[in-house]
Amino acid sequence: MKKHNYSAGPCILPQEVFEKSSDAILNFNNSGLSILEISHRSKDFIAVMDEARALALELLGLEGKGYQALFLQGGASLEFLMVPYNLMRENGKAAYLDTGTWASAAIKEAKIFGNTEIVASSKEENYNYIPKNYSVPADADYFHCTSNNTIFGTQMKEFPSTNVPVVCDMSSDIFSRQLDFSKFDIIYAGAQKNMGPAGTTLVVIKEEILGKNGRTIPSMLDYLKHIKAESMYNTPSVFAVYASMLTLQWLKKSGGIAAIEKLNTEKATLLYSEIDRNPLFKGTANVADRSMMNACFLLENEDHAPIFDALWKAAGIIGLPGHRSVGGYRASMYNALSLESVQVLVDVMQDFESKISDVNF
Ligand SMILES: *Cc1c(COP(=O)(O)O)cnc(C)c1O
């Protein structure tokens, strides 16, 4: 039976990425060797790393604009501390927007390095909206925000204009929508949400902002060292980088971010329309701030959960339960999820509605 994978991460990837990755595990580039056993210094793998880095910049429209793309390890979580290590001056200050669990995890690490000002937070409303009227202090070393809040299903539609470097955790919406990416100085994303398997993190950096904070940075945490080594300072996650490269090739072939954004908008519109229409469901996020990637919703009547759960499971849907801090359901509609899969969920929600009205009347 076909599975419809709504998991929040690791998550669905294009079928052709699974097929090509499988081929490469058995026989990479007709070398008679598996990608799992080749040297990361081999010509064939250097070509993979170079292509993955170039495709990332190309798809984001950042080629030739002074940016470097790296594929590092340690997840987005390691970036929470690499960012302050590389950008915050001794006795300096960083500004953070607190929009959820991941944003506050980033704040926790920054506090180790120095004065960390929270410019706004939606914590008091269980992060169900994106704060709007805040200003970024002009003397901050950088401003950090989270473009999409995977757990709470909110997404930033606008970014503040400021003269301080802007750092954005785009783990769960990278390559999903068009933005002027040149407004950002560092973009980072754990691969496993919208780009590849777990094990690598894309970091895109405007090179000119580095090397200015006067700290001695341990080599593995120093962006400049990774740039100099062309993302091969130590052994990279060979397979994760390869599969990420395949996803980026797929995205380019499919028409790039503009085409996928159109599809993502259709998917999100289809599901949110049903959440709003169907009297048995309610969305949790402020409507204007709803995420196109992660739609969070609750049942109006929790007692109906066993009926709804049985229906979506029977339809082949996977990964729908919400994060424990929100409860209910979370439908993660990453790039590789098809419109047909969203239609299957909507059909289940409508089927559920008719079953419940049969019981009640
Ligand atoms: C999942 C996630 C993280 C954590 O990513 P890891 O790669 O597991 O460290 C950070 N930020 C956001 C927005 C996420 O969705």
Short mmCIF file of C-alpha atoms and ligand atoms in Angstrom, two decimals, residues 8 74-78 80 102-103 146 148-151 169-172 188-193 200-201 334, ligand 1:
data_model
loop_
_atom_site.label_atom_id
_atom_site.label_comp_id
_atom_site.label_asym_id
_atom_site.label_seq_id
_atom_site.Cartn_x
_atom_site.Cartn_y
_atom_site.Cartn_z
CA ALA A 8 8.34 16.20 10.53
CA GLY A 74 26.44 18.28 14.15
CA GLY A 75 22.98 19.22 12.88
CA ALA A 76 21.32 22.60 13.05
CA SER A 77 21.89 22.29 16.81
CA LEU A 78 25.65 22.74 16.44
CA PHE A 80 23.28 27.30 17.56
CA TRP A 102 14.30 25.68 18.30
CA ALA A 103 14.67 29.45 18.58
CA THR A 146 13.93 30.97 12.77
CA ASN A 148 9.75 28.23 10.10
CA ASN A 149 8.77 26.86 13.49
CA THR A 150 8.52 23.16 12.83
CA ILE A 151 6.85 22.30 16.13
CA ASP A 169 17.67 28.90 10.93
CA MET A 170 15.79 27.67 7.83
CA SER A 171 15.95 23.99 8.75
CA SER A 172 12.33 23.25 7.97
CA TYR A 188 21.61 27.18 8.04
CA ALA A 189 19.47 24.07 7.78
CA GLY A 190 19.73 20.51 9.01
CA ALA A 191 19.32 18.42 5.85
CA GLN A 192 16.74 16.02 7.24
CA LYS A 193 13.74 18.35 6.98
CA THR A 200 24.64 16.93 7.28
CA THR A 201 23.79 20.59 7.70
CA TYR A 334 7.77 19.13 2.70
C1 LIG B 1 14.77 20.07 13.53
C2 LIG B 1 15.18 21.47 13.72
C3 LIG B 1 16.37 21.80 14.37
C4 LIG B 1 17.31 20.76 14.95
O1 LIG B 1 17.98 20.14 13.94
P1 LIG B 1 19.14 19.04 14.21
O2 LIG B 1 19.70 18.88 12.85
O3 LIG B 1 18.47 17.83 14.75
O4 LIG B 1 20.10 19.63 15.18
C5 LIG B 1 16.71 23.12 14.47
N1 LIG B 1 15.90 24.09 13.99
C6 LIG B 1 14.73 23.81 13.38
C7 LIG B 1 13.88 24.92 12.87
C8 LIG B 1 14.33 22.49 13.23
O5 LIG B 1 13.17 22.21 12.63
#
